[in-house]
XYZ file of C-alpha atoms in Angstrom:
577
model
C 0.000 0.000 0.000
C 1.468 3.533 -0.595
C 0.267 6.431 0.890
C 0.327 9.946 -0.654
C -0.155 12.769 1.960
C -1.769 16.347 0.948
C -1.308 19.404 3.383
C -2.107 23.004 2.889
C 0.015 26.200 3.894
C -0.829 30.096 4.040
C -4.297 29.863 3.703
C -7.098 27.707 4.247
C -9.794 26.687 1.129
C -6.250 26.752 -1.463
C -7.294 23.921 -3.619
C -5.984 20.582 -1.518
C -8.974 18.762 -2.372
C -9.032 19.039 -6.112
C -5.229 19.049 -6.143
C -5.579 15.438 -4.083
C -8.205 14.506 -6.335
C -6.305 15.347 -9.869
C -3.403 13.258 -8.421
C -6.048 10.383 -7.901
C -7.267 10.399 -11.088
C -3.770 10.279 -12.666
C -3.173 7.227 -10.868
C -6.324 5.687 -11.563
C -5.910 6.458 -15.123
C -2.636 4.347 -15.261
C -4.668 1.590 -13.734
C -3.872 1.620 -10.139
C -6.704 1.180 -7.338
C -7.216 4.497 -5.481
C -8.607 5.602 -2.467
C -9.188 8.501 -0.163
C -9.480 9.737 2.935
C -10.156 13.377 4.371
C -9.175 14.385 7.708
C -10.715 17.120 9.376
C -9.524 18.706 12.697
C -12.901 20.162 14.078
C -14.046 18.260 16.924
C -17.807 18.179 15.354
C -18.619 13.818 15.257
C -19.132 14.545 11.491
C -20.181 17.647 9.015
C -24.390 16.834 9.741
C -24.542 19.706 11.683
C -22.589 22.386 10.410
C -24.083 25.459 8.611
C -23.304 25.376 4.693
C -23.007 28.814 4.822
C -19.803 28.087 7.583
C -18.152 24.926 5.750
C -19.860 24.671 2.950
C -22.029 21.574 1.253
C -22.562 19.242 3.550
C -21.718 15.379 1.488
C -23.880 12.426 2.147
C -22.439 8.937 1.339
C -24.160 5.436 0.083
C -24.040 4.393 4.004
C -25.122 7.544 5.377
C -22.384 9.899 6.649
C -22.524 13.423 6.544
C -19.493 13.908 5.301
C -17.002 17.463 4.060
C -17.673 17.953 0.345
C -14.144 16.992 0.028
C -15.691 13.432 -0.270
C -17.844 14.609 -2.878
C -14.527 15.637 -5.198
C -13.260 12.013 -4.590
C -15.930 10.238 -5.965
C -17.027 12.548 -8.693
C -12.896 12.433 -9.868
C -11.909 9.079 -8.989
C -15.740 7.315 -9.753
C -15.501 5.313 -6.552
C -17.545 4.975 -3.226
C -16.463 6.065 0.015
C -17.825 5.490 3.703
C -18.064 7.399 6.361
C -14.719 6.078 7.677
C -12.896 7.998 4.988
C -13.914 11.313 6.655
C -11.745 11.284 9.853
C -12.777 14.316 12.985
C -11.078 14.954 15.881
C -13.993 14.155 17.319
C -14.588 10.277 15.363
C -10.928 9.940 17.248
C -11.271 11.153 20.758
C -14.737 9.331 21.326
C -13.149 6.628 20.028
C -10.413 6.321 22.377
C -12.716 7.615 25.433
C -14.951 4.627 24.523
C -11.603 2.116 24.567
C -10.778 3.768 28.083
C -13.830 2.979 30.012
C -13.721 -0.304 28.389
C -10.444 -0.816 29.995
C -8.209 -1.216 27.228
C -5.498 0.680 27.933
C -5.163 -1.569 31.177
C -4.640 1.606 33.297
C -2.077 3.065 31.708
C -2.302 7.446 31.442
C -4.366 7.919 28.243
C -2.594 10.823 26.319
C -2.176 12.571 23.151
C 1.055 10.465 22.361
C 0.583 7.828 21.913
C -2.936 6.859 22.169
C -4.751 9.750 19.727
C -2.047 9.456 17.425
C -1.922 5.547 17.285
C -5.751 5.751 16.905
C -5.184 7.940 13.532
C -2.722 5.811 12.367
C -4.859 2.782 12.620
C -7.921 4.401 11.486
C -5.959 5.501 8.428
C -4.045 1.813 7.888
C -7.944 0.116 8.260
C -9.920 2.419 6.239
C -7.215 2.484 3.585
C -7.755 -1.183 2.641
C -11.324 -1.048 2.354
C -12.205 -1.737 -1.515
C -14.117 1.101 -2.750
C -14.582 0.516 -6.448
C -16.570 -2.422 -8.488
C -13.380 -4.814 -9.135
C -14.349 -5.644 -4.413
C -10.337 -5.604 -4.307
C -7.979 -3.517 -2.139
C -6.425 -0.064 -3.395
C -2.942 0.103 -4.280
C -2.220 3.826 -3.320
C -4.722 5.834 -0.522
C -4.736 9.581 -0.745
C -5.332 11.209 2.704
C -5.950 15.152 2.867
C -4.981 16.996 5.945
C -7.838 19.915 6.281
C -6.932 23.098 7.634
C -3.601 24.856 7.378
C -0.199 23.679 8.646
C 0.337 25.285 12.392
C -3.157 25.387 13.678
C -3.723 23.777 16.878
C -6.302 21.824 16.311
C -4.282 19.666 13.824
C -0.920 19.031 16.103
C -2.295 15.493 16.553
C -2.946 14.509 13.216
C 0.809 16.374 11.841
C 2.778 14.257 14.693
C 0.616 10.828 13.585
C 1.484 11.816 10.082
C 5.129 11.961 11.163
C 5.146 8.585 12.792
C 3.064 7.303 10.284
C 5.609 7.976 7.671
C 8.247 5.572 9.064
C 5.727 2.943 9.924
C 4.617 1.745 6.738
C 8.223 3.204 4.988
C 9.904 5.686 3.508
C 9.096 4.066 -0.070
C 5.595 3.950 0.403
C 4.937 7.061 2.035
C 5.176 10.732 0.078
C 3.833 14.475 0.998
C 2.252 16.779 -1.379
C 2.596 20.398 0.499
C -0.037 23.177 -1.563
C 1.231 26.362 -0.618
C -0.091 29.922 -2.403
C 2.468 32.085 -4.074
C 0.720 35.820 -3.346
C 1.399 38.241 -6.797
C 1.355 41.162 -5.196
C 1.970 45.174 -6.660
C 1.418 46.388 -9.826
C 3.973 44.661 -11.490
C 2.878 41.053 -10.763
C 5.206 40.077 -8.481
C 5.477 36.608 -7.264
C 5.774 36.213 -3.236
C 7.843 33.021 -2.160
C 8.299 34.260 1.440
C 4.883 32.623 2.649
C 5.581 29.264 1.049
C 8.813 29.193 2.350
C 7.707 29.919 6.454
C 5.310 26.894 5.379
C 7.131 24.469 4.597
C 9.527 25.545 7.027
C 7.129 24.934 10.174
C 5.885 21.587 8.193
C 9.966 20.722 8.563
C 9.815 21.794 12.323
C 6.744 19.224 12.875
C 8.559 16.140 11.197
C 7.354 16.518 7.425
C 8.943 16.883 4.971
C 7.398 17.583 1.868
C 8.427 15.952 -1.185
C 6.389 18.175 -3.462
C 5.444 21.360 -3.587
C 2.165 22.226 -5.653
C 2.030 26.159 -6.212
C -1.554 27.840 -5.893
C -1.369 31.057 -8.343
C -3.111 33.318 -10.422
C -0.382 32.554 -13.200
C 2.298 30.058 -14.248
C 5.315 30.351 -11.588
C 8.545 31.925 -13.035
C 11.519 30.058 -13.475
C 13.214 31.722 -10.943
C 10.742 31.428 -8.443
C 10.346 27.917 -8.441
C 14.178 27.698 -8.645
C 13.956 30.270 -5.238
C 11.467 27.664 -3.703
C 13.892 24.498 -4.511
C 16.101 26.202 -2.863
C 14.577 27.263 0.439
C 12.413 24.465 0.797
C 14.920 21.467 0.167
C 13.232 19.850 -2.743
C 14.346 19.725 -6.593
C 12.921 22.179 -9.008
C 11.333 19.065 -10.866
C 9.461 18.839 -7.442
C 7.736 22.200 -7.773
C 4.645 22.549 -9.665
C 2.473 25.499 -10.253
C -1.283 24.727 -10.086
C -2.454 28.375 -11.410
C -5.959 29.345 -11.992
C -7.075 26.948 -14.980
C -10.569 27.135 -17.428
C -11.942 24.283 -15.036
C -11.015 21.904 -12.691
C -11.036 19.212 -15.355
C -8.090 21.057 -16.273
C -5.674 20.430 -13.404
C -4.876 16.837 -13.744
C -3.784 17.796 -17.479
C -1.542 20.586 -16.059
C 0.056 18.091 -13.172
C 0.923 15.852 -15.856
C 2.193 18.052 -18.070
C 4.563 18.917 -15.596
C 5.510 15.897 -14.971
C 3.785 14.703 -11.754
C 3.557 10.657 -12.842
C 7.145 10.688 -13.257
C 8.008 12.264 -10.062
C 5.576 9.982 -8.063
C 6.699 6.889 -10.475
C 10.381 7.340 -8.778
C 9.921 8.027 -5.228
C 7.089 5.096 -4.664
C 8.701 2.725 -6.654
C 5.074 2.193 -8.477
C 4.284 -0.227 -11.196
C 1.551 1.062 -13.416
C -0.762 -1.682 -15.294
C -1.460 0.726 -18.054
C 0.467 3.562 -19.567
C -1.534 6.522 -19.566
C -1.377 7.365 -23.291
C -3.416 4.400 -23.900
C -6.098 4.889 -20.994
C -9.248 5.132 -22.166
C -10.041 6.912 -18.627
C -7.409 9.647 -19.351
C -8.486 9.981 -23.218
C -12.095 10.764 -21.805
C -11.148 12.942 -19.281
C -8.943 14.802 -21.809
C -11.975 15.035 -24.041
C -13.967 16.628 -21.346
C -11.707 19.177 -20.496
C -11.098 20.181 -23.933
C -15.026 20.229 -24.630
C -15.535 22.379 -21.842
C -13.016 24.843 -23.358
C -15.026 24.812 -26.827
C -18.826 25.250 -25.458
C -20.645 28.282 -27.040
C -24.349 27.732 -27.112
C -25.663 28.887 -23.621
C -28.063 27.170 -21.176
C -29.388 29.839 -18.731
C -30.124 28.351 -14.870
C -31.709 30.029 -11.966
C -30.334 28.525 -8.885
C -33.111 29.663 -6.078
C -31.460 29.410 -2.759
C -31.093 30.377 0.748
C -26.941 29.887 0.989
C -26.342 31.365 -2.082
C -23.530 33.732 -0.380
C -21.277 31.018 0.078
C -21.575 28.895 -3.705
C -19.861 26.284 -1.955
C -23.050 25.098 -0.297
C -24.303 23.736 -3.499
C -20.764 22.517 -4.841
C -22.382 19.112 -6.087
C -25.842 20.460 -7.409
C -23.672 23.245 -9.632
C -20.776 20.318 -10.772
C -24.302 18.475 -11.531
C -24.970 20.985 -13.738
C -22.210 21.177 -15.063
C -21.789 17.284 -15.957
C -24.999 17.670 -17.752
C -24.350 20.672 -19.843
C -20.791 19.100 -20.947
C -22.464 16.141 -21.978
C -25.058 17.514 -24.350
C -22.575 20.475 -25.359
C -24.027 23.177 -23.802
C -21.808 26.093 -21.336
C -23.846 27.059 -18.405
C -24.433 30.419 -17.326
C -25.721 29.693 -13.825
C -27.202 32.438 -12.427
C -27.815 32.560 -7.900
C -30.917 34.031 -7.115
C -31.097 34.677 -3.534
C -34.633 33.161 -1.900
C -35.360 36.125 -0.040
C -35.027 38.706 -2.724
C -37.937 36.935 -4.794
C -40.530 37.963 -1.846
C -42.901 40.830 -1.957
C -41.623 42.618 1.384
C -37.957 43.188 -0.413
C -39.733 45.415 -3.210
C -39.732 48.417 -0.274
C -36.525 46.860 1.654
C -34.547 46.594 -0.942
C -36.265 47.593 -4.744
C -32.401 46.797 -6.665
C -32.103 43.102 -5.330
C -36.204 42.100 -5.974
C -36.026 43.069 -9.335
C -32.975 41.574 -10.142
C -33.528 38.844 -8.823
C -37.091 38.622 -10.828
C -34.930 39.485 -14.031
C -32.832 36.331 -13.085
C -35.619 33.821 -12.884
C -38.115 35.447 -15.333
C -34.953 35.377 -17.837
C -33.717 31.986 -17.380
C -33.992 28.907 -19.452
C -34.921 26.622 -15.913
C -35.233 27.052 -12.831
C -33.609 24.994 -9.738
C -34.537 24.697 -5.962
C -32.124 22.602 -4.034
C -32.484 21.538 -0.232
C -31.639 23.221 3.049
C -33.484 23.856 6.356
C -35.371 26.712 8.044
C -38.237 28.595 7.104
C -36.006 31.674 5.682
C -36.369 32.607 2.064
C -39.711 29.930 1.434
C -42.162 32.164 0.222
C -39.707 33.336 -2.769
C -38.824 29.781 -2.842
C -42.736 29.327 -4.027
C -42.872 32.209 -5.948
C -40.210 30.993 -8.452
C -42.024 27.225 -8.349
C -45.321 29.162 -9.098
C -43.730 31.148 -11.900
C -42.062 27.944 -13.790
C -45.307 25.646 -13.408
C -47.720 28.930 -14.957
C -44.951 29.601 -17.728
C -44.143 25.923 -18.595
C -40.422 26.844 -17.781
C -38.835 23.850 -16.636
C -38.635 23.269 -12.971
C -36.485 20.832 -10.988
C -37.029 20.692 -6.844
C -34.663 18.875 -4.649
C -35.447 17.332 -1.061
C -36.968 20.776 0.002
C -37.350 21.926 -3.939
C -39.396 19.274 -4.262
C -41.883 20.050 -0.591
C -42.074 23.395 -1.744
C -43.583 22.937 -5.081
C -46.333 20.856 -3.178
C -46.829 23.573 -1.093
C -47.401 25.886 -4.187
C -49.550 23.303 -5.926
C -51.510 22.679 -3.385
C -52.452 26.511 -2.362
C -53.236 27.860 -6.103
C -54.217 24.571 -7.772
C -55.874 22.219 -4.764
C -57.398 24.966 -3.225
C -55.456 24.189 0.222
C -56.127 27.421 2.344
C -52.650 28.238 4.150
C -50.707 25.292 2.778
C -47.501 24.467 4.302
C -44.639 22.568 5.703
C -44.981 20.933 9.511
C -40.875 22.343 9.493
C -41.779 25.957 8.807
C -45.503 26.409 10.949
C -44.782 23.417 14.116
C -47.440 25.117 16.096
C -50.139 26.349 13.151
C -53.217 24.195 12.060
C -52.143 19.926 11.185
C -54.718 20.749 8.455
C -52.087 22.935 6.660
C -49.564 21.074 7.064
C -48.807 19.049 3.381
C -45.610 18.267 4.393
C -45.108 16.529 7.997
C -42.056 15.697 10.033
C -41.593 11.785 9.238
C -42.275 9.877 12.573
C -39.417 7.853 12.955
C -37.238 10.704 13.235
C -35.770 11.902 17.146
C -36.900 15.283 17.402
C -34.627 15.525 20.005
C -31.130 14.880 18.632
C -30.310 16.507 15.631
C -26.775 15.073 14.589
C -26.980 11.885 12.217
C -31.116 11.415 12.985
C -32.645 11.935 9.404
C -33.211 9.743 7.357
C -29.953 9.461 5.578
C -27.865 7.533 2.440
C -28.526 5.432 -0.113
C -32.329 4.090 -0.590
C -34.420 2.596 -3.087
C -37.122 4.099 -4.509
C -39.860 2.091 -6.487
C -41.601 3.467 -9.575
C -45.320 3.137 -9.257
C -47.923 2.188 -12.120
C -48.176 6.178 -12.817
C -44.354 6.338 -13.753
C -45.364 4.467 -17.296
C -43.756 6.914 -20.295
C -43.078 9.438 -17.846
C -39.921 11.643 -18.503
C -38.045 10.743 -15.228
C -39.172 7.074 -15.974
C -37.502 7.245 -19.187
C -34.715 8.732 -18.071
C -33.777 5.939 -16.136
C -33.312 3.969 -18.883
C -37.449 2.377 -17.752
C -35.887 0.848 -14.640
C -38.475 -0.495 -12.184
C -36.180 0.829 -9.211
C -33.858 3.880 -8.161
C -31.161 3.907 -5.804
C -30.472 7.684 -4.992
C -28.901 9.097 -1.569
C -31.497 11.103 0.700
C -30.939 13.582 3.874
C -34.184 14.691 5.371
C -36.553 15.030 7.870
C -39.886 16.087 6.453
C -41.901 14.115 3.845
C -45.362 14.995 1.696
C -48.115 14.370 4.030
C -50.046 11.136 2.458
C -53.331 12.735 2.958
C -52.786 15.253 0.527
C -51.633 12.989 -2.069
C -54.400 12.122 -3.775
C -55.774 16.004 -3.754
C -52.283 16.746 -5.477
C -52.653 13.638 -7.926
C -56.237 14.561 -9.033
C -54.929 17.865 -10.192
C -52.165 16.577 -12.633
C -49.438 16.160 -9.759
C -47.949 12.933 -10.125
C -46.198 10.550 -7.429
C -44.506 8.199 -9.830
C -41.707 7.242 -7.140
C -42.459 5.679 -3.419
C -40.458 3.993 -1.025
C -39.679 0.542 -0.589
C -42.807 0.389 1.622
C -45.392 2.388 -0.777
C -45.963 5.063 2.346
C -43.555 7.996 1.315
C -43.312 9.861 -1.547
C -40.072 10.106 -3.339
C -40.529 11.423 -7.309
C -43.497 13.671 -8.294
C -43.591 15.090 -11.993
C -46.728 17.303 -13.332
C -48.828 16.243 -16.628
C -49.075 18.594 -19.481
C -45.546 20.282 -18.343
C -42.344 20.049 -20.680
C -40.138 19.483 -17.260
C -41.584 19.529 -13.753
C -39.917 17.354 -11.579
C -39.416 16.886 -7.605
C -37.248 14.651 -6.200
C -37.026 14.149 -2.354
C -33.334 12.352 -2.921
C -30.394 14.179 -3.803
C -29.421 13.141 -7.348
C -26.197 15.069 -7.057
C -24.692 13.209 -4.917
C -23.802 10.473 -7.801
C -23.118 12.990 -10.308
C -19.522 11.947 -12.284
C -18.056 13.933 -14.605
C -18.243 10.987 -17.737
C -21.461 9.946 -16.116
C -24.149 12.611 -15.477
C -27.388 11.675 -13.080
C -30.523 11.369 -15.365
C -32.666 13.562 -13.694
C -30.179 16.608 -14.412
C -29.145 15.653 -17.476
C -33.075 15.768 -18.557
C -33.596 19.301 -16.481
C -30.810 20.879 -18.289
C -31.749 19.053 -21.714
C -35.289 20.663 -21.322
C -33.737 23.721 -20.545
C -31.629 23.610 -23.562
C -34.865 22.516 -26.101
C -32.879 18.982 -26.428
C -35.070 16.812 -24.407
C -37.806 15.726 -26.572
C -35.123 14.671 -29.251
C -33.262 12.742 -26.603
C -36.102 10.687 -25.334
C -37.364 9.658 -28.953
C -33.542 8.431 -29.263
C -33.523 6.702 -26.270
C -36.691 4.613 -27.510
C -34.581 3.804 -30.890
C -31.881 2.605 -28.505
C -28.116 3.773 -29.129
C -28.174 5.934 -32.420
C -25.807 9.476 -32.920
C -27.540 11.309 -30.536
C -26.843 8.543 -28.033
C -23.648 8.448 -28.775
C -23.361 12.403 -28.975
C -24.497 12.712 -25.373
C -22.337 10.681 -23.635
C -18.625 9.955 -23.238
């Protein structure tokens, strides 16, 4: 097993999780079995809990962890499936080794920092490591592990020193450290800043690590005498220093680390053995085909994202890479466009008269409109407004998890005739009549980390899902397995009001009590989904239900579906890599 270790320097949110990622998919593309893991300092259990407007998207996995959206980079680059294991917390660690003291097994002995929480990262990382994670069931050949946060914070001490016994434990030939560092240009003249890379890698050095490459965050391609400067100062070879500078995409970085050689370097110093060279990959020629497509795109698709964490885009990371899978595989560029919830609602034509009606320009201009999930009652009622506006003006309309509760809402107070219609989440205390969508009854009310109903679960489609679009789709499976993270679900009593009216449930559970898929009759695209489709997203591979949203955006989607019926003919083939 060989281990490949990514830490950051200078600043936190530089790029070590695509930069881990790209150097993933290079490996995996010469035919080596990869894995990853993500290590997170915070003492937070897992990422359930945190705000998305304070760390971003929060990830779910097939078994149900709430993972960083680091996670969600891994899979989508490397097309494998991770656990909740692979996301390692201070707090996963400590608990851990609390639990294994009141069992007794330290047999009395002072529990402490060294050795006990670092030995308990090192054989979390060892275990997890050899867990297969992709469809050949075998064990990886090389795990990637990402170090969150920046080298010299506190809270990561324990995971630096584990790293640093870690390395001479499994060997120094199966063991090497990435270091991303950012190279400031600062004045008018575009000068490049070494200094901060250099006190970086200097306290990584003072904690036991040292790096064996150095991966250069910039706004442009590093000067030769810069990365000679760094060489220098930071006691690796100028081969050894790579500039990662702002690219087109992110499909873009793994071409620029192996143009600069980064195979080679990790080919010599790991002693590796790669199954396939990568000229001949058919991985790397598809990935190469992608990035180069996504250079070429001209004909727009125009997307209102309606939100409530639209400040930080990061909360939505996989529903916008979603997007973007979809629009690169029918040959489209999206021009995404955030549309904050709250602006859309009447009281912010007096508050604030610039953001409403900019915010109405975005939706009433776009091509289709998109409501992802989230929590709270904040930003609803413009929430509805835009689900009103795409079902009266046949715009196509895709709701996720709470997209799809609050286009029930909507249909149920202008089309059933449901006086007050809402969500059990948003009115707790208001009339149970009103209430169309109702907290599910399993759920604790009283604990809030890792209690919803969470992960991968099958969804069955019912009798009404015959030639629908979502049906179709899906390739006319009987079945769906999509990831979910919720708490509320439509209210059964209300589903037959919702049905008579040309609102659809073609998707239930495995039981046939919740409702999972809803699309509207006589609509060119109006589709709910309670699961989170993004989640499964890869870039060579988009999820059905977005590719058809953004193919009905685009005018594509009738054409597509009579293919699909004729099986695999040039459009077929034109869609997908």
């Amino acid at each position: 097993m060989k281990y490949v270790l990514v830490t950051g320097g200078v600043i936190s949110g530089i790029g070590k999780g695509v930069i881990a990622s790209s150097t993933g998919l290079l490996l995996r593309a010469s035919g080596l079995r990869v894995t990853a893991i993500k290590i997170d300092p915070y003492l937070n259990i897992d990422a359930g809990t945190l705000s998305p407007l304070d760390h971003g998207e929060v990830f779910v996995l097939d078994d149900g962890g709430e993972v960083d959206l680091d996670l969600g980079n891994y899979e989508r680059f490397l097309d494998i499936t991770l656990s909740r294991d692979n996301n390692i917390t201070t707090g996963k660690i400590y608990r851990t080794v609390i639990e294994k003291e009141r069992e007794g097994k330290y047999l009395g002995k002072t529990v402490q920092v060294v050795p006990h929480i670092t030995d308990e990262i090192q054989n979390w990382v060892e275990r997890v490591a050899r867990i297969p994670v992709d469809d050949s069931g075998l064990e990886p050949d090389v795990c990637i592990i990402e170090l969150g946060g920046v080298v010299g914070d506190i809270e990561s001490a324990p995971f630096i020193e584990a790293m640093r016994q870690f390395q001479f434990r499994v060997g120094h030939e199966n063991f090497f450290a990435i270091h991303v560092s950012l190279i400031p240009v600062v004045g008018a003249v575009g000068e490049q800043k070494t200094k901060p890379t250099q006190n970086s890698v200097r306290d990584l050095r003072g904690l036991g690590l040292s790096p064996d490459l150095i991966a250069c965050r910039s706004s442009k391609p590093l000067e030769d005498d810069v990365t000679h400067k760094i060489a220098m100062f930071c006691h690796v070879p100028s081969e050894h220093v790579m500039t990662v500078h702002d690219c087109k995409s992110v499909y873009h970085v793994p071409l620029l680390l192996q143009n600069q050689g980064l195979l080679n370097v990790l080919t010599k110093r790991l002693q590796l053995d790669f199954p396939l060279e990568l000229p001949k990959s058919s991985l790397w020629s598809k990935w190469k085909q992608l990035a180069d497509r996504h250079s070429r795109l001209h004909d727009v698709v125009k997307i209102a994202l309606v939100g409530k964490y639209t400040h930080l885009q990061d909360s939505y990371i996989s529903v916008v890479k979603s997007l973007e899978h979809a629009c690169l595989s029918c040959s489209r560029k999206l021009e995404l466009h955030w549309v904050e919830a709250t602006n859309l609602e009447p009281e912010m034509q007096t508050q604030d008269p610039i953001k409403f009606h900019d915010a109405w320009k975005s939706v009433c201009s776009a091509s289709g409109i998109l409501v992802p999930g989230g929590f709270g009652n904040r930003g609803i009622e413009g929430m509805i407004l835009a689900c009103k506006w795409a079902r009266e003006n046949n715009i196509p309309y895709l709701g996720i998890c709470l997209g799809l509760q609050v286009a029930a809402i909507e249909f149920s107070r202008n089309v059933c005739g449901v006086e007050n219609a809402t969500s059990e989440e948003f009115a707790p205390n208001g009339d149970p009549k009103s209430h169309v969508v109702v907290f599910m009854p399993e759920i604790d009310k009283t604990k809030m980390g890792g209690t919803m109903r969470l992960g991968d679960r099958l969804t069955l489609f019912t009798s009404a899902a015959k030639d629908t679009i979502v049906r179709k789709l899906y390739n006319n499976s009987d079945t769906v397995h999509e990831r979910h993270r919720h708490r509320y679900e439509i209210n059964p009593k209300y589903v037959k009001t919702m049905e008579d009216k040309g609102l659809i449930f073609i998707g239930h559970d495995e039981r046939d009590e919740r409702m999972i898929i809803f699309e509207k009759k006589d609509h060119p695209f109006f589709v709910g989904t309670q699961y989170h489709p993004e989640y499964k997203t890869r870039p060579l591979k988009p999820t059905p239900v977005f590719l058809g949203f953004v193919l009905s955006s685009a005018g594509l989607l009738e054409t597509y579906l009579k293919d699909k019926v004729g099986q695999f003919t040039k459009f077929q083939n034109w869609v997908h890599f």
